[in-house]
Amino acid sequence: MVRLTFYGGINEIGGNKILLEDGERRLFLDFGFPYKKHKLFYEEYLKPRSGAGLLDPLMMGLLPPLEGLYRDDLVAPGLWQQFRVIPSYRELGQVDGVLLSHAHLDHSGHISFLRDSVPIYTTAVTAFIAKAMQDSGKSDFDQQVCYFSPTTREYPTGWRQIACLTGNTAREQRQFCLGDVKPEELSPEATEFWNRGFWEKTTRQKELISRPLASHSGCIFNLRCFPVDHSIPGACAWGIETSAGWVVYSGDLRLHGKRAELTRRFIEQAGRLRPRAVILEGTNVLRETNVAEHEVYENALMAIANSSSLVIADFSPRDVDRLLTFLQVARDTGRKLAILPKDAYLLKTMRLLEPEIPDIVQDDTLAIYQDTIASKYPALWLRNICQEYGSKIILADDVSAAQDQFILCFSFFDLNELPSIRPKAGSLYVYSSSEPHDEEQEIDFRRLHSWLKHFGLTGVGLPVERNGEWQVPDVEKGLHASGHACGPDLLEIAQQIRPDVLIPVHSEHPGFYIDHLGGSGINVILPTVGGTIGI
Ligand SMILES: [Zn+2]
């Protein structure tokens, strides 16, 4: 019997951690950061103590208590004794790998805790985006996906506290195995990007490889990696041949983006496997329809074409397709698209694998906006980007002097630049992202509205609060295409693949599948947190 145990992604959107066990063979489908659970306890100034290693995430239920799965350097003496009595505790043997579906942290973040003997199987684009995100981000100790700082235990003299774990200056790279291309097919520049750290200290490097996933006893997993369309490039679904038949894991997907063809091909090929089980996401099950990416383009063009002042576009730059949508709008309205250095770094990284991504140097429409206040010790990646693209850099004064010439790619966290830019009243703030999902985000939205009011900016596509609900006004809808398929599309995916068993994950309304697939011949089984489904 094949056992599937669901340690995350149940009745929540994200945090997927699904253990698949087939005899001696054992792997995880994603190992994501559980934002919803994390926010129950933590905020910006109250975080798990990095010096306590695994204690906080285990004790707070953010990580499953599976002894043997995690890095030894994060285990303080006696740590496991306190968990051995709880029902979900298990001593887990060697895990053979993680099949990572895409680079969003709610699928990848907690990889940071895994033993580095566990290889990560994913697409080249996902591996590269994950590295670019980590190089250019402020990744906390619980979100270090591609490389991590091993800790050592220190006993401060004169103090009675227990030892703390301190991060080494060295970095260790994780073993990534590519499921879609062979590392030797990558360009020398791409290989160099993976092998070179944007750090200045010694690093234990692990080159990219591609090899079959084998269990510790030498049994090979027969895997299929299916590229799919999602709001970040490189997303994939996985097929795993088990002793009970094929198990297919969707990751996150949609049928209405620029790469919808990939998802269509996945449905067809997965259907041909006649899978025993499909583990399917259900983020947007309650939505009846989708906004397509080309509608975002048309609506954004309409909103921006008539503006004669500054335009700020707020979207997730990791959604490279959205960035390209706004690049096209900038071209069509005779403006420059000003991106942040970290977005430039991501584009440069993507171009190593997808040559159709524009070259920042050659593209006259692209500019790079550099923060007004210089940092004293800029990170190496930032220095490199600013040197390489020196001629493309613009500052607040450049934007201020020619406000009708730019679309600035800012989000809420970049608003601090506005006092330097001094946008003219009537400037536009085009919001092309999702509505707030929790109280914290609602508070940020209230702040965002205050900023717009203060500077006399007009919001377009921006959710507003009415009777406690945050919604985009009807006339301004259509400026954001979700990364997730709507209910009817998800049912179509399920019915076309036609597994014997369907297991919904990554959803707050998994019962939708029971309601709509009754009598279809597909047996829907709802997983429980920490529960096992045998197939
Ligand atoms: Zn995602």
Coordinates of C-alpha atoms and ligand atoms in Angstrom, one line a residue:
M1 CA 0.0 0.0 0.0
V2 CA 1.1 3.5 -0.7
R3 CA 0.7 6.0 2.1
L4 CA 0.1 9.7 1.7
T5 CA 0.5 11.8 4.9
F6 CA -0.5 15.5 4.8
Y7 CA 1.6 17.6 7.1
G8 CA 0.6 20.9 5.5
G9 CA -1.6 22.5 2.9
I10 CA -4.8 21.2 4.5
N11 CA -7.7 23.7 5.0
E12 CA -5.1 26.4 4.2
I13 CA -3.7 28.0 1.1
G14 CA -0.1 27.0 1.0
G15 CA 2.3 25.3 3.3
N16 CA 2.1 22.0 1.4
K17 CA 4.1 19.2 2.9
I18 CA 2.9 15.8 1.7
L19 CA 4.8 12.6 2.5
L20 CA 4.5 9.8 0.0
E21 CA 5.7 6.4 1.2
D22 CA 5.9 3.3 -0.9
G23 CA 7.6 0.4 0.9
E24 CA 11.1 1.6 1.6
R25 CA 10.8 4.6 -0.8
R26 CA 9.9 7.9 0.7
L27 CA 9.6 11.4 -0.7
F28 CA 7.9 14.7 0.0
L29 CA 5.8 16.7 -2.4
D30 CA 6.8 20.3 -1.6
F31 CA 7.9 21.4 1.8
G32 CA 6.4 24.9 2.1
F33 CA 6.3 27.7 4.6
P34 CA 2.9 27.7 6.4
Y35 CA 2.1 31.4 6.3
K36 CA -1.4 31.1 7.8
K37 CA -0.1 29.1 10.9
H38 CA 2.9 31.3 11.2
K39 CA 0.8 34.5 11.3
L40 CA -1.3 33.0 14.1
F41 CA 1.6 33.4 16.4
Y42 CA 4.2 35.7 14.7
E43 CA 4.6 39.1 13.1
E44 CA 7.5 41.2 12.0
Y45 CA 8.9 41.8 15.5
L46 CA 7.9 38.5 17.0
K47 CA 9.6 35.7 15.1
P48 CA 10.8 32.2 15.9
R49 CA 14.2 32.5 17.6
S50 CA 16.8 31.5 15.1
G51 CA 19.2 30.7 18.0
A52 CA 16.7 28.1 19.2
G53 CA 17.0 26.1 16.0
L54 CA 14.2 23.6 15.5
L55 CA 12.6 24.1 19.0
D56 CA 10.3 27.0 18.1
P57 CA 8.9 25.8 14.7
L58 CA 8.4 22.3 16.2
M59 CA 6.8 23.5 19.4
M60 CA 4.5 25.9 17.6
G61 CA 3.3 23.2 15.2
L62 CA 4.9 24.9 12.1
L63 CA 7.0 21.8 11.4
P64 CA 5.9 18.2 11.8
P65 CA 7.8 16.3 14.6
L66 CA 9.6 13.9 12.3
E67 CA 12.9 12.9 13.9
G68 CA 15.7 12.3 11.4
L69 CA 14.3 14.6 8.7
Y70 CA 16.0 17.8 9.8
R71 CA 19.5 19.3 9.9
D72 CA 21.5 18.0 12.8
D73 CA 23.1 21.5 13.4
L74 CA 19.6 22.8 14.4
V75 CA 19.0 20.1 17.0
A76 CA 19.9 21.2 20.6
P77 CA 20.7 18.3 23.0
G78 CA 17.6 16.7 24.4
L79 CA 15.3 18.4 21.8
W80 CA 13.6 15.3 20.6
Q81 CA 12.8 13.9 24.1
Q82 CA 10.0 16.4 24.5
F83 CA 8.3 15.5 21.2
R84 CA 8.5 11.7 21.5
V85 CA 5.3 11.6 23.6
I86 CA 3.1 13.5 21.2
P87 CA 0.9 11.4 18.8
S88 CA 2.2 12.9 15.6
Y89 CA 5.8 12.2 16.5
R90 CA 7.6 9.7 14.2
E91 CA 11.1 8.7 13.7
L92 CA 11.4 8.9 10.0
G93 CA 14.0 7.0 8.0
Q94 CA 15.9 8.4 5.1
V95 CA 13.8 10.6 2.9
D96 CA 14.9 10.2 -0.7
G97 CA 14.0 13.6 -2.1
V98 CA 11.6 16.5 -2.3
L99 CA 9.6 17.1 -5.5
L100 CA 9.3 20.9 -5.6
S101 CA 6.4 22.3 -7.7
H102 CA 7.5 26.0 -7.9
A103 CA 9.5 28.7 -6.2
H104 CA 6.7 30.4 -4.2
L105 CA 7.8 30.1 -0.5
D106 CA 4.5 28.5 0.6
H107 CA 5.8 25.5 -1.4
S108 CA 9.5 25.8 -0.9
G109 CA 10.3 27.8 2.3
H110 CA 10.7 25.1 4.9
I111 CA 13.2 23.2 2.7
S112 CA 15.6 25.3 4.8
F113 CA 15.2 22.9 7.7
L114 CA 15.8 19.6 5.8
R115 CA 18.9 17.6 6.1
D116 CA 21.2 18.4 3.2
S117 CA 21.3 14.8 2.2
V118 CA 17.7 15.2 0.9
P119 CA 18.0 16.3 -2.8
I120 CA 15.5 18.7 -4.2
Y121 CA 14.0 17.8 -7.6
T122 CA 12.5 20.6 -9.6
T123 CA 12.7 22.5 -12.9
A124 CA 15.7 24.6 -13.9
V125 CA 13.7 27.8 -13.9
T126 CA 12.4 27.1 -10.4
A127 CA 15.9 26.3 -9.1
F128 CA 17.2 29.6 -10.6
I129 CA 14.3 31.8 -9.4
A130 CA 14.7 30.3 -5.9
K131 CA 18.3 31.2 -5.9
A132 CA 17.8 34.7 -7.3
M133 CA 15.1 35.3 -4.6
Q134 CA 17.4 34.1 -1.9
D135 CA 20.5 36.1 -3.2
S136 CA 18.5 39.3 -3.4
G137 CA 16.1 38.9 -0.5
K138 CA 16.4 39.1 3.3
S139 CA 15.7 35.4 3.8
D140 CA 15.2 34.5 7.4
F141 CA 16.8 31.3 8.8
D142 CA 13.5 29.5 8.1
Q143 CA 13.4 30.4 4.4
Q144 CA 16.9 29.5 3.2
V145 CA 15.9 27.3 0.3
C146 CA 19.0 27.0 -2.0
Y147 CA 21.8 27.5 0.6
F148 CA 22.0 27.9 4.3
S149 CA 24.4 28.8 7.1
P150 CA 25.2 25.8 9.2
T151 CA 25.1 26.8 12.9
T152 CA 27.4 26.1 15.8
R153 CA 26.5 26.0 19.4
E154 CA 27.9 28.6 21.6
Y155 CA 28.0 28.7 25.4
P156 CA 28.4 32.3 26.5
T157 CA 30.5 32.5 29.6
G158 CA 29.0 34.0 32.7
W159 CA 25.4 33.4 31.6
R160 CA 23.1 30.7 32.7
Q161 CA 21.1 30.5 29.5
I162 CA 21.2 27.5 27.3
A163 CA 23.5 27.5 24.4
C164 CA 22.4 29.4 21.4
L165 CA 22.9 28.4 17.8
T166 CA 24.9 30.9 15.7
G167 CA 25.0 31.0 12.0
N168 CA 28.3 30.4 10.5
T169 CA 29.6 32.8 7.9
A170 CA 30.1 29.8 5.5
R171 CA 27.2 28.8 3.3
E172 CA 26.3 25.3 2.2
Q173 CA 24.5 24.8 -1.0
R174 CA 21.7 22.3 -1.3
Q175 CA 21.7 19.5 -3.8
F176 CA 19.2 20.4 -6.6
C177 CA 18.4 17.9 -9.3
L178 CA 16.8 19.1 -12.5
G179 CA 13.7 17.3 -13.7
D180 CA 13.2 19.0 -17.0
V181 CA 16.7 19.7 -18.6
K182 CA 20.1 18.2 -18.2
P183 CA 22.6 20.5 -16.5
E184 CA 25.1 19.9 -19.3
E185 CA 22.6 21.6 -21.7
L186 CA 22.7 24.8 -19.7
S187 CA 24.9 27.6 -21.0
P188 CA 28.2 28.3 -19.2
E189 CA 26.7 31.6 -17.9
A190 CA 23.8 29.7 -16.4
T191 CA 26.1 27.1 -14.7
E192 CA 28.3 30.0 -13.4
F193 CA 25.2 31.7 -11.9
W194 CA 24.4 28.6 -9.9
N195 CA 27.9 27.9 -8.8
R196 CA 28.8 31.5 -7.9
G197 CA 27.4 32.7 -4.6
F198 CA 26.5 36.3 -4.0
W199 CA 28.4 36.1 -0.7
E200 CA 31.9 36.8 0.1
K201 CA 32.8 33.9 2.4
T202 CA 33.7 30.3 1.8
T203 CA 30.9 28.2 0.5
R204 CA 30.4 24.5 0.1
Q205 CA 29.0 24.2 -3.4
K206 CA 26.9 21.5 -5.0
E207 CA 26.6 21.6 -8.7
L208 CA 23.3 21.1 -10.4
I209 CA 22.7 17.5 -11.4
S210 CA 20.1 15.4 -13.1
R211 CA 19.8 11.8 -12.0
P212 CA 17.0 9.4 -11.3
L213 CA 15.6 9.6 -7.8
A214 CA 16.7 6.5 -6.0
S215 CA 15.7 5.3 -2.6
H216 CA 18.5 4.6 -0.1
S217 CA 18.1 0.9 -0.9
G218 CA 18.6 1.6 -4.6
C219 CA 15.0 1.4 -5.8
I220 CA 14.4 4.0 -8.6
F221 CA 11.4 6.2 -8.6
N222 CA 9.8 6.5 -12.1
L223 CA 9.0 10.3 -12.2
R224 CA 7.4 12.6 -14.7
C225 CA 7.8 16.4 -14.5
F226 CA 5.0 18.3 -16.2
P227 CA 5.5 22.0 -16.8
V228 CA 2.3 24.0 -15.9
D229 CA 1.1 27.6 -16.0
H230 CA 1.1 29.5 -12.7
S231 CA 1.9 33.1 -11.6
I232 CA 5.6 32.3 -11.5
P233 CA 7.6 30.7 -14.3
G234 CA 9.0 27.2 -13.9
A235 CA 6.0 25.7 -12.2
C236 CA 5.4 22.0 -12.6
A237 CA 3.2 19.1 -11.6
W238 CA 4.7 15.7 -10.8
G239 CA 3.8 12.1 -11.6
I240 CA 5.2 9.3 -9.5
E241 CA 4.8 5.7 -10.4
T242 CA 4.1 3.7 -7.2
S243 CA 3.2 0.1 -6.5
A244 CA -0.4 1.3 -6.3
G245 CA -0.3 3.0 -9.7
W246 CA 0.6 6.6 -10.7
V247 CA 0.1 9.4 -8.2
V248 CA -0.1 12.9 -9.8
Y249 CA 0.5 16.1 -7.8
S250 CA -0.7 19.3 -9.4
G251 CA 1.2 21.9 -7.5
D252 CA -0.5 25.3 -8.3
L253 CA -1.9 25.8 -11.7
R254 CA -4.3 27.6 -14.0
L255 CA -5.8 27.4 -17.5
H256 CA -6.0 31.2 -18.2
G257 CA -2.4 32.5 -18.2
K258 CA 0.0 33.1 -21.0
R259 CA 1.4 29.6 -20.7
A260 CA -2.0 27.8 -20.5
E261 CA -0.9 25.4 -23.2
L262 CA 1.5 23.8 -20.7
T263 CA -1.4 23.0 -18.3
R264 CA -3.4 21.6 -21.2
R265 CA -0.5 19.3 -22.2
F266 CA -0.2 18.2 -18.5
I267 CA -3.9 17.3 -18.3
E268 CA -3.6 15.2 -21.5
Q269 CA -0.4 13.4 -20.5
A270 CA -1.4 12.9 -16.9
G271 CA -4.8 11.4 -18.1
R272 CA -2.9 8.9 -20.3
L273 CA -1.1 7.6 -17.2
R274 CA -4.6 6.5 -15.9
P275 CA -3.5 7.7 -12.4
R276 CA -4.7 5.9 -9.2
A277 CA -4.7 9.3 -7.4
V278 CA -4.5 13.0 -8.2
I279 CA -3.6 15.5 -5.4
L280 CA -5.2 18.7 -6.8
E281 CA -5.0 22.3 -5.6
G282 CA -8.2 24.2 -4.9
T283 CA -7.3 27.8 -4.1
N284 CA -10.0 29.4 -6.2
V285 CA -12.7 26.7 -6.2
L286 CA -15.4 29.2 -5.4
R287 CA -14.6 31.5 -8.3
E288 CA -16.8 31.0 -11.3
T289 CA -14.6 32.7 -13.9
N290 CA -11.1 34.0 -14.4
V291 CA -9.6 37.3 -15.7
A292 CA -7.1 36.3 -18.4
E293 CA -3.6 37.9 -18.7
H294 CA -4.5 39.6 -22.1
E295 CA -7.5 41.3 -20.3
V296 CA -5.1 42.6 -17.7
Y297 CA -3.1 44.1 -20.6
E298 CA -6.1 45.6 -22.2
N299 CA -7.5 47.1 -19.0
A300 CA -4.1 48.4 -17.9
L301 CA -3.5 50.0 -21.3
M302 CA -6.9 51.7 -21.1
A303 CA -6.3 53.0 -17.6
I304 CA -2.8 54.3 -18.3
A305 CA -3.1 55.6 -21.9
N306 CA -5.1 58.6 -20.8
S307 CA -2.9 59.5 -17.9
S308 CA -0.5 62.5 -18.2
S309 CA 1.1 62.0 -14.9
L310 CA 3.1 59.4 -13.0
V311 CA 1.9 55.8 -13.1
I312 CA 2.8 53.3 -10.3
A313 CA 2.1 49.7 -11.1
D314 CA 1.8 47.3 -8.1
F315 CA 2.2 43.7 -9.0
S316 CA 4.3 40.7 -8.0
P317 CA 7.5 41.0 -10.0
R318 CA 8.2 37.3 -9.6
D319 CA 5.1 37.0 -11.8
V320 CA 7.4 37.6 -14.8
D321 CA 4.5 37.3 -17.2
R322 CA 2.8 40.2 -15.5
L323 CA 6.0 42.2 -15.7
L324 CA 6.1 41.6 -19.4
T325 CA 2.5 42.6 -19.7
F326 CA 3.3 46.0 -18.1
L327 CA 6.5 46.3 -20.3
Q328 CA 4.2 46.0 -23.3
V329 CA 1.8 48.7 -21.8
A330 CA 4.9 50.9 -21.3
R331 CA 5.9 50.5 -24.9
D332 CA 2.4 51.2 -26.1
T333 CA 2.1 54.3 -24.1
G334 CA 5.6 55.7 -24.8
R335 CA 6.7 55.4 -21.2
K336 CA 9.7 53.6 -19.6
L337 CA 9.1 50.7 -17.2
A338 CA 11.2 51.3 -14.1
I339 CA 11.9 48.1 -12.2
L340 CA 13.8 47.6 -8.9
P341 CA 17.3 46.2 -8.9
K342 CA 16.0 42.9 -7.5
D343 CA 13.5 42.6 -10.4
A344 CA 16.4 43.3 -12.8
Y345 CA 18.3 40.5 -11.1
L346 CA 15.4 38.2 -11.5
L347 CA 15.0 39.1 -15.2
K348 CA 18.7 38.6 -15.8
T349 CA 18.5 35.2 -14.1
M350 CA 15.5 34.2 -16.2
R351 CA 17.2 35.2 -19.4
L352 CA 19.9 32.6 -18.7
L353 CA 17.3 29.9 -19.3
E354 CA 14.7 31.7 -21.5
P355 CA 16.5 33.8 -24.1
E356 CA 13.2 35.4 -25.2
I357 CA 13.2 37.3 -21.9
P358 CA 14.3 40.9 -22.8
D359 CA 17.9 42.0 -22.3
I360 CA 17.8 44.9 -20.0
V361 CA 20.8 46.6 -21.7
Q362 CA 19.2 46.4 -25.2
D363 CA 15.6 47.1 -24.2
D364 CA 15.0 50.9 -24.4
T365 CA 11.8 50.6 -22.5
L366 CA 13.4 49.2 -19.3
A367 CA 15.0 51.3 -16.6
I368 CA 16.2 50.4 -13.1
Y369 CA 15.0 52.6 -10.2
Q370 CA 17.6 52.9 -7.5
D371 CA 16.6 53.8 -3.9
T372 CA 17.3 57.4 -3.0
I373 CA 19.1 56.7 0.3
A374 CA 22.2 54.7 -0.4
S375 CA 23.0 51.7 1.9
K376 CA 26.3 51.8 3.6
Y377 CA 27.2 48.2 2.8
P378 CA 25.3 47.2 -0.3
A379 CA 25.1 43.5 -0.9
L380 CA 27.4 42.0 -3.6
W381 CA 24.5 41.1 -5.9
L382 CA 23.2 44.7 -5.7
R383 CA 26.6 46.2 -6.5
N384 CA 27.0 43.9 -9.4
I385 CA 23.6 44.7 -10.9
C386 CA 24.1 48.5 -10.5
Q387 CA 27.5 48.3 -12.1
E388 CA 26.4 46.1 -14.9
Y389 CA 23.4 48.2 -15.8
G390 CA 24.9 51.6 -14.7
S391 CA 23.5 53.3 -17.9
K392 CA 20.0 52.2 -17.1
I393 CA 19.8 53.5 -13.6
I394 CA 17.4 56.3 -12.7
L395 CA 16.8 58.1 -9.4
A396 CA 13.9 59.8 -7.8
D397 CA 14.8 63.2 -9.3
D398 CA 14.8 61.7 -12.8
V399 CA 11.2 60.4 -12.2
S400 CA 10.1 63.6 -10.5
A401 CA 11.3 65.7 -13.4
A402 CA 9.5 63.6 -16.1
Q403 CA 6.5 62.1 -14.3
D404 CA 4.6 61.3 -17.5
Q405 CA 7.5 59.3 -18.9
F406 CA 7.4 56.4 -16.4
I407 CA 5.6 53.4 -15.1
L408 CA 7.2 52.6 -11.8
C409 CA 7.0 49.0 -10.5
F410 CA 6.4 49.6 -6.8
S411 CA 4.6 47.7 -4.2
F412 CA 3.4 48.8 -0.7
F413 CA 6.9 48.3 0.7
D414 CA 8.4 50.8 -1.7
L415 CA 6.1 53.7 -0.8
N416 CA 8.9 55.2 1.2
E417 CA 10.3 56.6 -2.0
L418 CA 7.3 58.9 -2.6
P419 CA 8.6 61.8 -0.5
S420 CA 11.7 61.9 -2.8
I421 CA 9.6 61.5 -6.0
R422 CA 6.9 64.0 -5.0
P423 CA 4.2 62.6 -7.4
K424 CA 1.9 65.2 -8.8
A425 CA -1.7 65.1 -7.8
G426 CA -3.7 62.9 -10.1
S427 CA -0.9 60.3 -10.6
L428 CA -2.2 56.8 -10.9
Y429 CA -1.7 53.8 -8.6
V430 CA -2.6 50.7 -10.7
Y431 CA -3.1 47.7 -8.5
S432 CA -2.6 44.4 -10.2
S433 CA -2.4 41.9 -7.4
S434 CA -4.8 40.0 -5.1
E435 CA -7.1 41.3 -2.4
P436 CA -6.0 41.2 1.3
H437 CA -6.3 37.7 2.8
D438 CA -5.9 38.4 6.5
E439 CA -6.1 41.2 9.1
E440 CA -2.5 42.1 8.8
Q441 CA -2.8 42.7 5.0
E442 CA -6.0 44.7 5.6
I443 CA -4.1 47.0 7.9
D444 CA -1.5 47.5 5.2
F445 CA -4.3 48.2 2.7
R446 CA -5.6 51.0 5.0
R447 CA -2.1 52.4 5.1
L448 CA -1.8 52.2 1.4
H449 CA -5.0 54.2 1.0
S450 CA -3.6 56.8 3.4
W451 CA -0.5 57.2 1.3
L452 CA -2.5 57.6 -1.9
K453 CA -4.8 60.2 -0.2
H454 CA -1.7 62.0 1.2
F455 CA -0.1 62.4 -2.2
G456 CA -3.4 62.8 -4.1
L457 CA -2.9 59.6 -6.1
T458 CA -5.8 57.9 -7.8
G459 CA -6.1 54.1 -7.2
V460 CA -7.2 51.9 -10.0
G461 CA -8.1 48.3 -9.4
L462 CA -7.4 48.8 -5.7
P463 CA -9.6 46.9 -3.2
V464 CA -11.7 49.2 -1.0
E465 CA -13.4 48.3 2.3
R466 CA -17.2 48.2 2.2
N467 CA -19.1 46.7 5.2
G468 CA -16.0 44.9 6.4
E469 CA -15.3 43.3 2.9
W470 CA -12.4 44.3 0.8
Q471 CA -13.3 44.3 -2.9
V472 CA -12.2 45.9 -6.1
P473 CA -15.0 48.3 -7.4
D474 CA -16.9 46.6 -10.3
V475 CA -15.8 49.2 -12.9
E476 CA -12.2 48.7 -12.0
K477 CA -12.1 44.9 -12.1
G478 CA -9.9 43.0 -14.6
L479 CA -6.5 44.3 -13.7
H480 CA -5.3 41.1 -12.0
A481 CA -5.2 37.5 -13.3
S482 CA -5.0 35.0 -10.5
G483 CA -2.3 32.3 -10.5
H484 CA -5.0 29.7 -9.8
A485 CA -7.7 28.1 -11.9
C486 CA -11.3 28.9 -11.1
G487 CA -13.8 26.2 -9.9
P488 CA -15.1 25.1 -13.4
D489 CA -11.6 24.8 -14.7
L490 CA -10.5 22.7 -11.7
L491 CA -13.4 20.4 -12.3
E492 CA -12.5 20.1 -15.9
I493 CA -8.9 19.2 -14.9
A494 CA -10.2 16.5 -12.5
Q495 CA -12.6 15.1 -15.0
Q496 CA -10.2 15.0 -17.9
I497 CA -7.5 13.3 -15.9
R498 CA -10.1 11.0 -14.3
P499 CA -8.1 9.4 -11.4
D500 CA -9.7 6.8 -9.2
V501 CA -9.1 9.0 -6.2
L502 CA -8.9 12.8 -5.9
I503 CA -7.4 14.4 -2.9
P504 CA -7.9 18.2 -2.6
V505 CA -5.1 20.3 -1.0
H506 CA -4.2 24.0 -0.9
S507 CA -7.8 25.0 -0.3
E508 CA -10.1 26.5 2.3
H509 CA -13.1 24.8 0.7
P510 CA -12.0 21.2 -0.2
G511 CA -15.6 20.0 0.1
F512 CA -16.3 21.7 -3.3
Y513 CA -14.9 18.6 -5.0
I514 CA -17.2 16.3 -3.1
D515 CA -20.2 18.5 -4.0
H516 CA -19.4 18.6 -7.7
L517 CA -17.7 15.3 -8.5
G518 CA -20.4 13.0 -6.9
G519 CA -21.5 10.3 -9.4
S520 CA -18.5 11.1 -11.7
G521 CA -16.7 7.9 -10.8
I522 CA -13.9 9.8 -9.0
N523 CA -13.7 9.1 -5.3
V524 CA -12.9 12.3 -3.5
I525 CA -11.1 11.8 -0.2
L526 CA -10.5 14.8 2.1
P527 CA -7.2 14.7 3.9
T528 CA -6.8 15.8 7.5
V529 CA -3.9 17.6 9.1
G530 CA -1.2 15.0 9.9
G531 CA -3.6 12.2 8.7
T532 CA -2.7 9.4 6.3
I533 CA -4.6 8.2 3.3
G534 CA -3.7 4.7 2.0
I535 CA -4.2 4.0 -1.7
Ligands
ZN1 ZN 2.0 29.3 -5.9

